[in-house]
XYZ file of C-alpha atoms in Angstrom:
730
model
C -13.562 23.238 1.672
C -10.240 21.567 1.255
C -7.537 22.130 -1.196
C -5.048 19.445 -2.465
C -1.397 19.325 -1.714
C 0.420 18.097 -4.760
C 3.090 16.211 -2.139
C 0.637 14.261 -0.840
C 0.599 12.152 -3.168
C 4.155 11.358 -3.996
C 4.725 10.200 -0.321
C 2.060 8.220 0.018
C 3.336 4.441 -0.168
C 6.481 5.256 2.047
C 5.172 7.169 4.210
C 2.929 4.542 5.691
C 5.244 1.314 4.886
C 7.454 3.968 7.826
C 6.679 1.598 11.872
C 5.165 4.063 14.363
C 7.474 5.289 16.405
C 8.396 3.476 20.032
C 9.825 5.699 22.393
C 13.002 4.725 22.722
C 17.014 6.177 21.973
C 17.081 4.297 18.950
C 13.769 4.567 17.952
C 14.664 6.826 14.938
C 17.632 5.384 13.558
C 18.774 8.335 12.721
C 22.170 7.509 12.413
C 21.415 4.409 9.588
C 23.526 2.586 12.003
C 20.334 -0.350 11.847
C 19.592 -2.129 8.627
C 16.906 -4.599 8.095
C 17.221 -6.910 4.520
C 19.150 -4.153 3.018
C 16.937 -1.162 4.312
C 17.546 1.226 7.232
C 14.510 0.361 9.432
C 12.178 3.413 10.398
C 12.449 5.075 6.910
C 11.359 4.448 3.455
C 11.475 5.222 -0.038
C 10.025 5.561 -3.209
C 12.938 3.422 -4.569
C 15.836 1.219 -3.273
C 18.038 2.983 -0.952
C 21.773 1.812 -1.124
C 23.789 0.933 2.466
C 27.238 2.202 2.477
C 29.422 1.010 4.754
C 32.907 2.770 3.013
C 31.791 5.717 3.429
C 30.278 7.193 6.638
C 29.938 10.442 8.399
C 29.288 8.827 11.707
C 29.176 5.130 12.642
C 28.949 2.444 10.506
C 26.912 3.252 7.439
C 25.363 5.596 5.740
C 22.418 6.035 2.999
C 22.976 6.508 -0.740
C 19.962 7.908 -3.110
C 21.314 7.120 -7.446
C 19.669 8.522 -9.905
C 21.382 7.596 -13.419
C 20.946 9.018 -16.786
C 19.716 5.480 -17.460
C 16.673 5.732 -14.960
C 13.277 6.510 -15.848
C 12.843 8.209 -12.419
C 13.724 11.785 -11.483
C 13.437 12.014 -8.246
C 13.923 10.038 -5.104
C 13.032 10.828 -1.428
C 13.911 9.027 2.114
C 11.330 9.567 4.298
C 10.618 9.459 8.212
C 8.107 10.000 10.230
C 8.131 11.947 13.318
C 6.656 12.350 16.606
C 4.004 15.518 17.127
C 2.632 15.967 20.254
C 5.347 18.273 21.751
C 4.984 21.853 22.951
C 6.660 24.140 20.411
C 6.025 27.220 17.492
C 9.223 25.762 15.680
C 11.103 22.370 14.128
C 14.116 21.878 12.765
C 15.283 19.044 10.637
C 19.032 18.272 10.404
C 21.628 16.375 8.641
C 24.176 15.446 6.958
C 25.234 15.342 3.303
C 27.892 14.456 0.478
C 26.969 14.706 -2.787
C 28.772 13.609 -6.440
C 28.113 15.535 -9.537
C 24.089 16.221 -8.301
C 22.655 17.937 -11.703
C 20.063 18.843 -13.624
C 17.907 19.439 -10.295
C 19.516 19.376 -7.269
C 19.786 17.633 -3.929
C 18.367 18.962 -0.767
C 16.221 18.374 2.761
C 12.877 18.348 3.449
C 10.028 18.730 5.342
C 6.140 18.597 5.772
C 4.133 19.706 8.610
C -0.035 18.534 8.116
C -2.673 18.970 8.082
C -1.545 22.013 4.944
C 0.872 23.612 8.163
C 4.353 24.150 6.459
C 6.495 22.368 4.014
C 9.989 22.625 1.698
C 10.514 20.201 -0.195
C 14.479 20.316 -1.111
C 13.963 24.293 -1.779
C 16.282 26.092 1.654
C 19.679 24.375 0.675
C 19.953 22.988 -2.845
C 22.884 21.711 -3.807
C 24.389 20.533 -6.913
C 27.841 19.026 -8.294
C 30.373 16.965 -5.939
C 30.400 18.032 -2.236
C 32.161 17.042 0.839
C 30.033 15.801 4.080
C 28.174 18.755 4.784
C 25.537 19.381 8.174
C 22.513 21.443 6.285
C 19.098 22.196 7.870
C 16.255 23.317 7.210
C 13.462 25.109 10.208
C 9.643 24.980 9.464
C 6.660 26.875 12.253
C 4.504 24.716 13.237
C 0.749 24.437 15.179
C 1.621 21.921 18.033
C -2.490 21.866 19.291
C -3.147 21.166 15.691
C -0.809 18.897 13.855
C -1.704 15.473 13.424
C 2.019 14.082 11.149
C 5.581 15.929 10.429
C 7.475 13.581 8.036
C 10.541 14.352 6.728
C 13.991 13.249 5.661
C 16.458 14.190 2.242
C 16.006 13.983 -1.580
C 17.562 13.694 -4.288
C 15.596 15.624 -7.207
C 17.466 15.484 -10.682
C 20.445 13.066 -12.005
C 23.471 11.769 -9.540
C 24.352 10.512 -6.046
C 24.367 11.788 -2.640
C 24.796 9.952 0.555
C 23.072 10.480 3.561
C 23.665 10.379 7.368
C 23.048 12.043 11.441
C 19.914 13.405 11.189
C 18.644 14.941 14.121
C 15.521 16.887 15.090
C 14.711 19.862 17.411
C 12.374 21.259 18.684
C 12.429 24.992 19.648
C 15.788 24.758 19.905
C 15.872 21.586 22.081
C 16.742 18.023 20.913
C 13.925 15.516 20.492
C 15.649 13.113 22.965
C 15.277 15.034 25.190
C 12.065 16.116 24.925
C 10.416 12.281 24.440
C 8.979 11.277 27.901
C 9.398 7.501 27.374
C 5.755 5.476 28.317
C 6.453 2.417 30.051
C 3.916 0.157 28.369
C 2.996 -3.230 29.735
C 2.779 -4.681 26.836
C 6.382 -3.878 26.017
C 7.119 -5.648 28.908
C 5.758 -9.271 28.841
C 8.299 -10.695 25.821
C 8.904 -14.317 27.073
C 6.941 -16.912 27.624
C 5.615 -17.160 23.992
C 8.900 -16.148 22.287
C 9.816 -19.566 21.046
C 6.396 -20.587 19.952
C 2.575 -20.259 21.133
C 2.533 -24.423 22.908
C -0.601 -24.666 21.018
C -0.097 -27.263 18.344
C -2.455 -30.036 16.245
C -5.731 -28.829 17.238
C -8.034 -31.254 16.278
C -10.726 -29.679 14.297
C -14.683 -30.699 14.210
C -17.724 -28.675 14.557
C -17.486 -27.485 17.731
C -14.316 -26.274 17.808
C -14.303 -24.027 14.147
C -16.961 -23.020 16.144
C -15.170 -21.894 19.764
C -12.301 -20.752 17.305
C -14.614 -17.634 14.882
C -16.205 -17.309 18.682
C -12.923 -15.903 20.638
C -11.343 -14.723 16.995
C -14.387 -12.063 17.121
C -14.270 -11.790 21.402
C -10.740 -11.178 21.026
C -10.182 -8.181 18.283
C -12.947 -6.622 18.845
C -11.834 -6.171 22.618
C -8.159 -5.305 20.865
C -9.648 -2.082 19.488
C -12.757 -1.648 22.539
C -11.339 -2.213 25.768
C -9.749 0.989 27.624
C -7.201 -1.110 29.002
C -5.980 -3.065 25.896
C -6.273 -0.122 23.841
C -4.161 1.341 26.615
C -1.168 -0.794 26.049
C -1.892 -2.661 29.495
C -1.645 -6.244 27.482
C 0.342 -7.766 25.067
C -2.751 -8.973 22.863
C -1.634 -11.631 21.306
C 0.292 -13.447 24.261
C -3.373 -12.650 25.735
C -4.826 -15.100 23.205
C -2.170 -18.188 23.829
C -3.237 -17.866 27.392
C -6.951 -18.317 26.452
C -7.223 -20.685 24.371
C -6.281 -23.912 26.150
C -9.040 -22.533 28.701
C -12.086 -22.449 26.356
C -10.902 -24.212 22.789
C -12.087 -27.719 23.851
C -15.224 -26.401 25.998
C -18.121 -28.326 24.501
C -20.699 -26.977 26.669
C -21.693 -23.883 26.190
C -22.644 -21.977 29.065
C -19.066 -23.256 30.706
C -17.645 -21.787 27.401
C -19.285 -18.167 28.367
C -18.681 -17.623 31.885
C -14.924 -18.811 31.296
C -15.111 -16.165 28.684
C -16.431 -13.695 30.969
C -14.909 -14.517 34.216
C -11.322 -13.772 31.344
C -12.778 -10.540 30.273
C -14.073 -9.225 33.749
C -9.973 -9.449 34.805
C -8.991 -6.860 32.157
C -10.204 -4.580 34.436
C -12.520 -1.979 35.348
C -14.808 -0.629 32.964
C -16.501 3.171 32.784
C -19.315 3.617 30.157
C -20.144 6.599 28.329
C -23.798 8.033 26.673
C -22.104 8.446 23.498
C -23.800 7.157 20.324
C -22.149 4.725 18.214
C -22.528 4.660 14.669
C -21.605 0.608 13.695
C -21.598 2.192 9.640
C -19.960 -1.494 8.201
C -22.143 -3.029 10.891
C -19.822 -4.744 12.247
C -20.978 -5.320 15.437
C -23.770 -7.095 15.186
C -22.265 -10.321 15.834
C -21.989 -9.231 19.853
C -26.318 -9.413 20.140
C -26.465 -12.521 16.976
C -23.497 -15.049 18.105
C -25.951 -16.554 20.956
C -24.111 -15.758 23.731
C -24.875 -15.796 27.730
C -26.645 -12.653 28.725
C -23.740 -12.266 31.070
C -21.242 -12.056 27.835
C -23.581 -10.224 25.719
C -24.051 -7.907 28.178
C -20.710 -7.496 29.292
C -19.632 -7.003 25.569
C -22.203 -4.086 25.543
C -20.824 -2.694 27.953
C -17.139 -2.974 26.541
C -18.628 -1.188 22.909
C -20.127 1.631 25.060
C -16.906 2.351 27.169
C -15.011 5.728 27.821
C -12.381 5.585 24.955
C -10.115 8.260 24.461
C -8.419 8.937 20.582
C -5.541 6.977 21.050
C -4.720 3.147 20.644
C -1.716 1.496 21.793
C -2.497 -0.861 18.513
C -3.736 1.238 15.947
C -3.727 5.040 14.568
C -4.744 7.397 11.967
C -2.417 8.521 9.440
C -2.100 12.103 9.045
C -4.047 11.786 5.499
C -6.835 9.494 7.432
C -6.196 5.883 6.802
C -4.757 3.139 9.656
C -1.513 2.965 10.837
C -1.098 -0.816 12.712
C 1.311 -0.591 15.509
C 3.107 -2.719 17.443
C 2.306 -5.572 15.741
C 5.209 -8.179 15.549
C 6.563 -9.919 12.417
C 7.673 -13.317 14.006
C 10.212 -13.109 11.057
C 12.285 -16.117 12.660
C 8.523 -18.451 12.673
C 8.700 -19.609 8.556
C 6.249 -21.979 9.638
C 4.593 -20.764 12.881
C 2.800 -23.197 15.069
C -1.059 -23.899 14.993
C -1.041 -21.014 17.864
C 0.877 -18.565 15.889
C -1.131 -19.246 12.832
C -4.300 -18.632 14.022
C -3.159 -15.686 15.334
C -2.024 -14.223 11.994
C -5.681 -15.441 10.831
C -7.482 -13.202 14.009
C -4.808 -10.303 13.763
C -5.944 -9.912 9.686
C -9.427 -10.455 10.261
C -9.715 -8.245 12.509
C -7.606 -5.158 11.124
C -10.414 -5.624 7.528
C -13.648 -5.816 10.045
C -12.800 -2.792 12.298
C -10.673 -0.467 9.114
C -11.555 -1.468 5.963
C -13.360 1.445 4.527
C -14.816 -1.660 2.023
C -15.886 -4.623 3.757
C -19.417 -4.221 3.253
C -18.558 -4.822 -0.941
C -16.019 -7.366 -0.584
C -18.762 -9.987 -1.917
C -18.826 -12.443 0.874
C -20.126 -12.633 4.191
C -16.850 -11.681 6.163
C -18.062 -13.754 9.470
C -18.272 -16.907 7.203
C -14.648 -15.612 5.991
C -13.138 -16.256 9.430
C -15.154 -19.654 9.983
C -14.002 -20.725 6.652
C -10.635 -20.222 7.034
C -9.731 -21.584 10.515
C -9.109 -25.056 8.638
C -7.112 -23.746 6.247
C -5.181 -21.386 8.758
C -5.121 -24.500 11.851
C -4.070 -27.134 9.028
C -1.431 -25.450 7.164
C 0.998 -28.554 7.022
C 4.333 -26.255 6.434
C 5.272 -22.932 5.456
C 4.079 -23.201 1.353
C 0.682 -23.712 2.812
C 0.763 -21.615 5.844
C 1.864 -18.475 2.891
C -0.830 -19.652 0.502
C -3.533 -19.302 3.341
C -2.876 -16.162 4.032
C -2.549 -14.864 0.105
C -5.921 -16.929 -0.826
C -7.393 -14.399 2.696
C -6.232 -11.811 1.686
C -7.058 -11.733 -2.767
C -10.405 -12.444 -0.815
C -11.101 -9.243 -0.313
C -10.528 -8.396 -3.684
C -8.072 -5.241 -3.574
C -5.803 -4.704 -6.329
C -3.570 -3.213 -3.505
C -3.771 -6.455 -0.956
C -0.737 -7.481 -2.651
C 1.141 -10.042 0.117
C 4.996 -10.898 -0.019
C 7.713 -12.305 2.517
C 11.096 -10.564 1.901
C 12.888 -12.899 4.198
C 11.311 -16.006 2.635
C 12.143 -17.689 -0.339
C 8.811 -19.669 -0.392
C 6.833 -17.361 -2.532
C 9.774 -17.102 -4.750
C 10.322 -20.368 -5.588
C 6.073 -21.516 -5.382
C 6.123 -18.577 -8.166
C 9.545 -19.166 -9.994
C 12.552 -17.297 -9.731
C 13.328 -17.096 -13.143
C 11.140 -15.955 -16.579
C 11.549 -15.470 -19.996
C 11.791 -12.478 -21.573
C 7.845 -11.878 -24.100
C 5.349 -9.438 -21.491
C 2.561 -11.427 -21.800
C -0.740 -8.980 -21.607
C -4.823 -10.802 -22.255
C -6.317 -9.476 -25.363
C -9.747 -10.039 -25.955
C -9.260 -12.475 -23.054
C -6.251 -14.155 -24.612
C -2.629 -14.150 -23.490
C -1.414 -11.973 -25.652
C 2.677 -11.580 -26.388
C 2.372 -7.375 -26.415
C 6.649 -6.654 -25.952
C 9.396 -8.520 -24.946
C 11.352 -7.738 -21.376
C 14.779 -8.012 -23.214
C 15.417 -8.106 -26.934
C 18.909 -9.833 -26.184
C 17.886 -12.656 -24.782
C 16.813 -15.653 -26.123
C 16.894 -14.585 -29.632
C 15.774 -17.791 -31.034
C 12.706 -17.823 -29.631
C 10.677 -16.511 -32.586
C 7.602 -15.239 -30.776
C 6.019 -12.042 -32.782
C 4.193 -9.533 -31.134
C 0.576 -11.010 -31.220
C 0.813 -14.344 -30.866
C -1.914 -16.239 -28.171
C -0.651 -18.463 -25.832
C -2.552 -21.895 -25.220
C -0.759 -23.730 -23.179
C 2.393 -23.508 -20.613
C 4.394 -26.347 -20.145
C 1.330 -28.786 -20.665
C -1.444 -26.466 -18.859
C -4.116 -25.064 -20.465
C -4.365 -20.873 -20.073
C -7.663 -21.572 -18.674
C -6.665 -23.865 -16.350
C -4.148 -22.105 -14.642
C -6.323 -18.778 -14.395
C -8.556 -20.968 -12.363
C -5.942 -22.207 -10.000
C -4.231 -18.324 -9.853
C -7.708 -16.543 -9.191
C -8.205 -17.431 -5.660
C -4.911 -16.219 -4.926
C -4.336 -13.369 -6.938
C -5.307 -9.371 -5.988
C -6.966 -7.330 -7.467
C -10.092 -5.179 -7.246
C -11.956 -7.118 -10.180
C -11.766 -9.540 -13.192
C -8.908 -7.684 -15.392
C -7.118 -6.695 -13.315
C -6.378 -9.851 -11.533
C -5.843 -11.037 -15.217
C -3.363 -8.692 -14.847
C -1.446 -10.266 -12.345
C -1.388 -13.108 -13.691
C -0.155 -12.422 -16.867
C 2.839 -10.659 -15.078
C 3.578 -14.601 -13.579
C 2.704 -16.623 -16.692
C 6.342 -17.225 -18.128
C 8.070 -17.839 -14.500
C 9.210 -20.864 -13.477
C 12.533 -22.696 -11.664
C 13.659 -24.655 -14.838
C 16.015 -23.523 -17.822
C 12.959 -23.786 -20.463
C 9.297 -23.457 -20.491
C 7.421 -25.334 -23.161
C 4.453 -23.518 -24.388
C 2.098 -23.788 -27.342
C 0.721 -20.496 -28.830
C -1.077 -19.651 -32.445
C -0.735 -17.374 -35.036
C -2.379 -16.610 -37.938
C -5.257 -19.489 -37.345
C -2.330 -22.028 -37.162
C -1.139 -24.065 -34.085
C 2.873 -24.082 -32.974
C 4.501 -25.178 -29.936
C 8.465 -23.691 -29.189
C 10.587 -23.474 -26.071
C 11.497 -20.495 -24.447
C 14.363 -20.321 -22.557
C 14.114 -18.692 -18.738
C 16.614 -16.161 -17.407
C 16.835 -14.858 -13.326
C 14.532 -12.028 -13.011
C 17.627 -9.267 -12.897
C 18.886 -10.016 -16.452
C 15.557 -10.569 -17.880
C 14.963 -6.985 -16.357
C 11.434 -7.742 -15.113
C 10.297 -4.088 -13.834
C 10.915 -2.332 -16.937
C 7.874 -0.326 -17.592
C 6.779 0.232 -21.120
C 6.652 3.544 -20.169
C 7.121 6.479 -22.507
C 10.885 7.845 -22.323
C 12.444 11.244 -20.843
C 12.257 12.443 -23.471
C 8.739 12.114 -24.472
C 7.195 13.344 -21.949
C 5.606 15.967 -23.663
C 5.417 16.401 -27.314
C 3.496 17.341 -30.228
C 2.285 13.868 -31.325
C 0.232 16.083 -34.680
C 0.271 19.733 -35.559
C -2.814 20.542 -33.140
C -2.518 17.855 -30.149
C -0.269 17.633 -27.892
C 0.880 14.196 -25.430
C 2.018 14.363 -21.743
C 3.225 11.289 -19.506
C 3.383 12.932 -16.023
C 5.046 10.555 -14.408
C 8.532 12.296 -15.761
C 7.034 15.738 -15.230
C 9.406 17.479 -13.785
C 8.798 21.417 -11.931
C 11.532 22.899 -14.238
C 9.417 21.281 -17.282
C 6.206 22.926 -16.647
C 6.832 26.205 -18.549
C 7.576 23.653 -21.768
C 4.455 22.197 -21.123
C 2.515 25.552 -20.766
C 4.157 26.178 -24.836
C 3.045 23.131 -25.753
C 0.190 22.991 -24.485
C -1.713 26.495 -24.580
C -2.355 26.918 -28.650
C -3.346 23.124 -28.984
C -6.938 22.160 -30.004
C -6.312 18.819 -27.669
C -4.262 17.512 -25.109
C -3.662 13.562 -24.573
C -2.645 13.079 -21.042
C -1.323 9.253 -20.443
C -1.935 7.743 -17.135
C -2.012 4.071 -17.541
C 1.430 3.380 -16.470
C 2.396 4.371 -12.382
C 4.700 7.283 -11.634
C 7.536 7.679 -10.768
C 6.597 11.501 -10.177
C 3.520 13.450 -10.650
C 2.840 17.541 -10.190
C -0.241 16.874 -10.136
C -2.115 20.451 -8.646
C 0.540 22.098 -11.170
C -1.159 20.525 -13.916
C -4.495 21.412 -12.892
C -4.192 24.639 -12.720
C -3.414 24.782 -16.448
C -6.582 23.123 -17.058
C -9.139 24.267 -14.787
C -10.169 27.860 -14.481
C -11.493 27.442 -11.016
C -11.928 25.587 -7.806
C -13.976 22.440 -8.664
C -15.098 19.362 -6.232
C -13.532 16.256 -7.644
C -13.299 13.997 -4.169
C -14.058 13.101 -0.746
C -13.075 10.284 1.190
C -14.733 7.811 4.013
C -12.261 8.044 7.159
C -12.213 5.313 10.146
C -12.160 5.755 13.157
C -9.928 5.022 16.638
C -12.441 6.252 19.096
C -15.401 3.848 17.727
C -13.455 1.563 15.285
C -15.991 0.234 12.573
C -17.562 3.587 12.473
C -16.990 5.973 9.109
C -17.558 9.677 8.456
C -17.359 11.425 5.112
C -14.850 14.404 4.842
C -16.281 17.128 3.019
C -15.379 17.490 -0.547
C -11.905 17.930 -2.096
C -11.362 20.705 -4.667
C -8.672 21.288 -7.361
C -7.996 24.216 -9.121
C -7.507 27.369 -8.820
C -8.845 30.747 -9.906
C -7.281 31.197 -13.548
C -8.505 32.680 -16.953
C -6.126 32.176 -18.754
C -6.097 28.179 -18.432
C -5.810 25.824 -21.172
C -9.105 26.140 -23.546
C -8.755 22.516 -25.639
C -9.994 19.032 -25.297
C -8.169 16.796 -22.398
C -8.362 13.783 -22.830
C -7.183 11.340 -20.100
C -5.940 7.862 -21.379
C -6.386 5.033 -18.748
C -6.716 1.082 -18.243
C -6.019 -1.976 -15.799
C -2.604 -0.067 -14.792
C -4.208 2.672 -14.066
C -4.361 2.453 -10.393
C -4.458 4.190 -6.842
C -2.807 7.534 -7.565
C -3.648 7.097 -11.162
C -7.213 6.254 -10.896
C -7.013 9.877 -8.246
C -5.593 11.855 -10.630
C -7.991 11.433 -13.055
C -10.594 12.059 -11.008
C -8.893 15.714 -10.359
C -7.971 15.911 -14.398
C -11.508 15.445 -15.388
C -12.585 18.287 -13.872
C -11.029 20.350 -16.819
C -14.299 22.048 -18.658
C -14.060 19.795 -21.906
C -12.081 16.660 -20.432
C -12.841 12.706 -21.466
C -11.723 9.745 -20.254
C -10.852 7.102 -22.538
C -10.198 3.790 -22.505
C -10.748 0.565 -20.411
C -11.273 -0.664 -16.772
C -9.130 0.918 -13.792
C -8.114 -0.698 -11.383
C -9.990 0.094 -8.243
C -7.880 1.134 -5.971
C -7.630 4.155 -5.236
C -7.101 5.222 -1.525
C -3.867 5.450 0.729
C -2.591 2.455 1.514
C -2.100 0.655 5.312
C 0.779 -2.175 6.281
C -0.293 -4.918 8.066
C 2.345 -7.751 9.637
C 1.809 -10.921 10.247
C 3.370 -14.069 12.377
C 5.987 -15.780 10.252
C 7.609 -12.158 8.465
C 4.636 -12.139 6.145
C 3.386 -8.028 4.974
C 0.527 -7.236 3.174
C -1.632 -3.766 2.927
C -5.230 -3.044 2.161
C -6.896 -0.178 1.183
C -7.151 2.425 4.117
C -8.665 4.956 2.722
C -12.584 5.429 1.206
C -12.549 7.630 -1.861
C -15.253 8.519 -3.411
C -16.874 10.891 -6.023
C -18.269 14.566 -4.190
C -22.115 12.180 -5.172
C -21.038 9.191 -3.560
C -20.566 7.475 -6.730
C -17.844 4.259 -6.236
C -14.904 3.903 -7.180
C -13.551 0.407 -5.748
C -13.401 -2.679 -7.506
C -15.288 -0.944 -10.312
C -12.283 2.079 -10.833
C -12.805 5.649 -12.481
C -15.619 7.090 -14.382
C -14.933 6.127 -17.773
C -16.850 8.273 -20.757
C -15.809 6.029 -23.699
C -14.875 2.142 -23.290
C -11.492 1.381 -25.315
C -9.609 -1.922 -25.165
C -7.041 -3.184 -28.005
C -7.514 -6.267 -29.941
C -5.399 -8.652 -31.482
C -5.393 -6.670 -34.824
C -3.787 -3.770 -33.241
C -1.086 -5.260 -30.909
C 0.170 -7.264 -34.123
C -0.244 -3.734 -36.112
C 1.606 -1.836 -33.837
C -1.171 0.015 -32.903
C -1.916 1.847 -29.207
C -6.263 1.983 -29.976
C -7.181 3.938 -26.714
C -4.578 6.870 -27.970
C -5.744 6.528 -31.770
C -8.856 7.347 -30.401
C -8.423 10.088 -28.216
C -6.597 11.312 -31.529
C -9.903 10.778 -33.216
C -11.769 12.568 -30.345
C -10.061 15.857 -30.493
C -10.448 15.835 -34.540
C -14.392 15.515 -34.826
């Protein structure tokens, strides 16, 4: 059984935001000279970085990581993924760093080699205080034959400000650039013909054309991930779609259409088959036999299904955690409103990624093949950028995954649609009613007259129920409660300077007008989480409280001192963390290793096939573990790594989970790029209890369900926390 590495959770988002590497000289952007939308390409970070043109060590730019005293965060990591197919025994990461008033911790470089080979997390070169540009380096041993991933970069743990610049990597003392053997992919050379448009516009849809478009989309995606020549990067598969569509889209005669498809596929290259037994776990290939294709086309597709494929693919590979990383997917950012061909490409690309690599396809709740046919008119007929983006938002929301948010970083269309201004009240759905539960800013709009506990019934003349009804189809969420959570965050957004609302207080209906503010003024992203000085405390003489998101390694002795003699420990996982030392906390609570999770991973060789990993363990042998009750608090804000953490920490001997339905999105994410600069995600790794119990959509197992009430909100009570205290005192 495998033991968990504590650091994997803290880097899950930045790691998989990084694009897969292309083999050319500027591939790594080690000196941060290539900046897109204010960020250095190829690099990720758990917090926004600052690009500095005034203090570079080399070239035009350096990168600043900064955490000030008022920040709720206590660490920031800059991350890059490195290739790992080199023969060698050691890898050295070096970089230049400058610091200013680094305190309550230190800065340094870091690197990790998977699976579980070696890591150095800011330990080799601990830099504090104020220092000028200095070169630092760390060297780790690695087994090149068994390495599945290498990530590294620079980071700050504590407070202060650091600059980073001019990184380099050496394998056994040889610069990585001299070891790179550029591979010329034919797909990378096919870049001109359709760069300004697909040439496919104004498709007049009818039943035959929609059927043709559906079949083409399914065959195109199947070949993308199954045909050896396409997998090897011999074709720009986006452009091949544009070459194919005009040949078959208008063909009314099915036999002629299938003959044209058969001829096109034959031109891709010879196929060699083997006798492997393919396990079609999620039934993604049944359509080949059930679609009514000609015998020749069906036989051809079956032969490709049985083709001899290697464990690598130009368009996708598996990340260190086992979730898909989609490669070589052009974003076509300049096409804010792509033409019909590119919009269909967007639909086909997304549909097939879900078809072959989404571990929860079987619980979407709809026939995924029918979804493709349903959305062909939506994408083909979109008359402007907004309609196109909303169609993409609806199909992504339709997989019912809390990770499946959609954004357009280079476009304002969504910001305009949802509103670029907002009022200061914070809304949550309490007893299924839109309730004021806090205020984002206490200094703005003091005249609004609202109080905590007021229930909003109308916004600018629209009832809350009608707003919910209109927003649900485009709102990502694994379950209804999480969709309401996300809708609540947008209720008081608009593009005007005021919002008129109706609300109920103590049974009486009232009206008021709220001022709106730019989001940065309203402090929209302030998290209502415990403050840094309250993450470890006694809330009663016999009860300790932990908010682990702000816990630092240096706090662990204080944590043990606070809990060791307490009757109960409350761990609050209702807020997404800025940091979390999962294994360190678990080792205090669990007396011996215990299984708590197993993963459901996809396959590169046979896309659509998934298999369970052995169960993973948490904890270590510890006779001096904590002996009291452990109560874990959860709600709809408990998502992803917090759900994973709940599964792990609930293995403590006397642990109970108390609260309401969690977000139901428990697994590493995979990023997706679509034409027009659209970006979205899927949960790319299935997460299950060791007995096979489901976590996606339904959330984490809860021992005692407690939901906040209107009366409790009005009284300023935390009813979930109160119940935890009551359980401890029983």
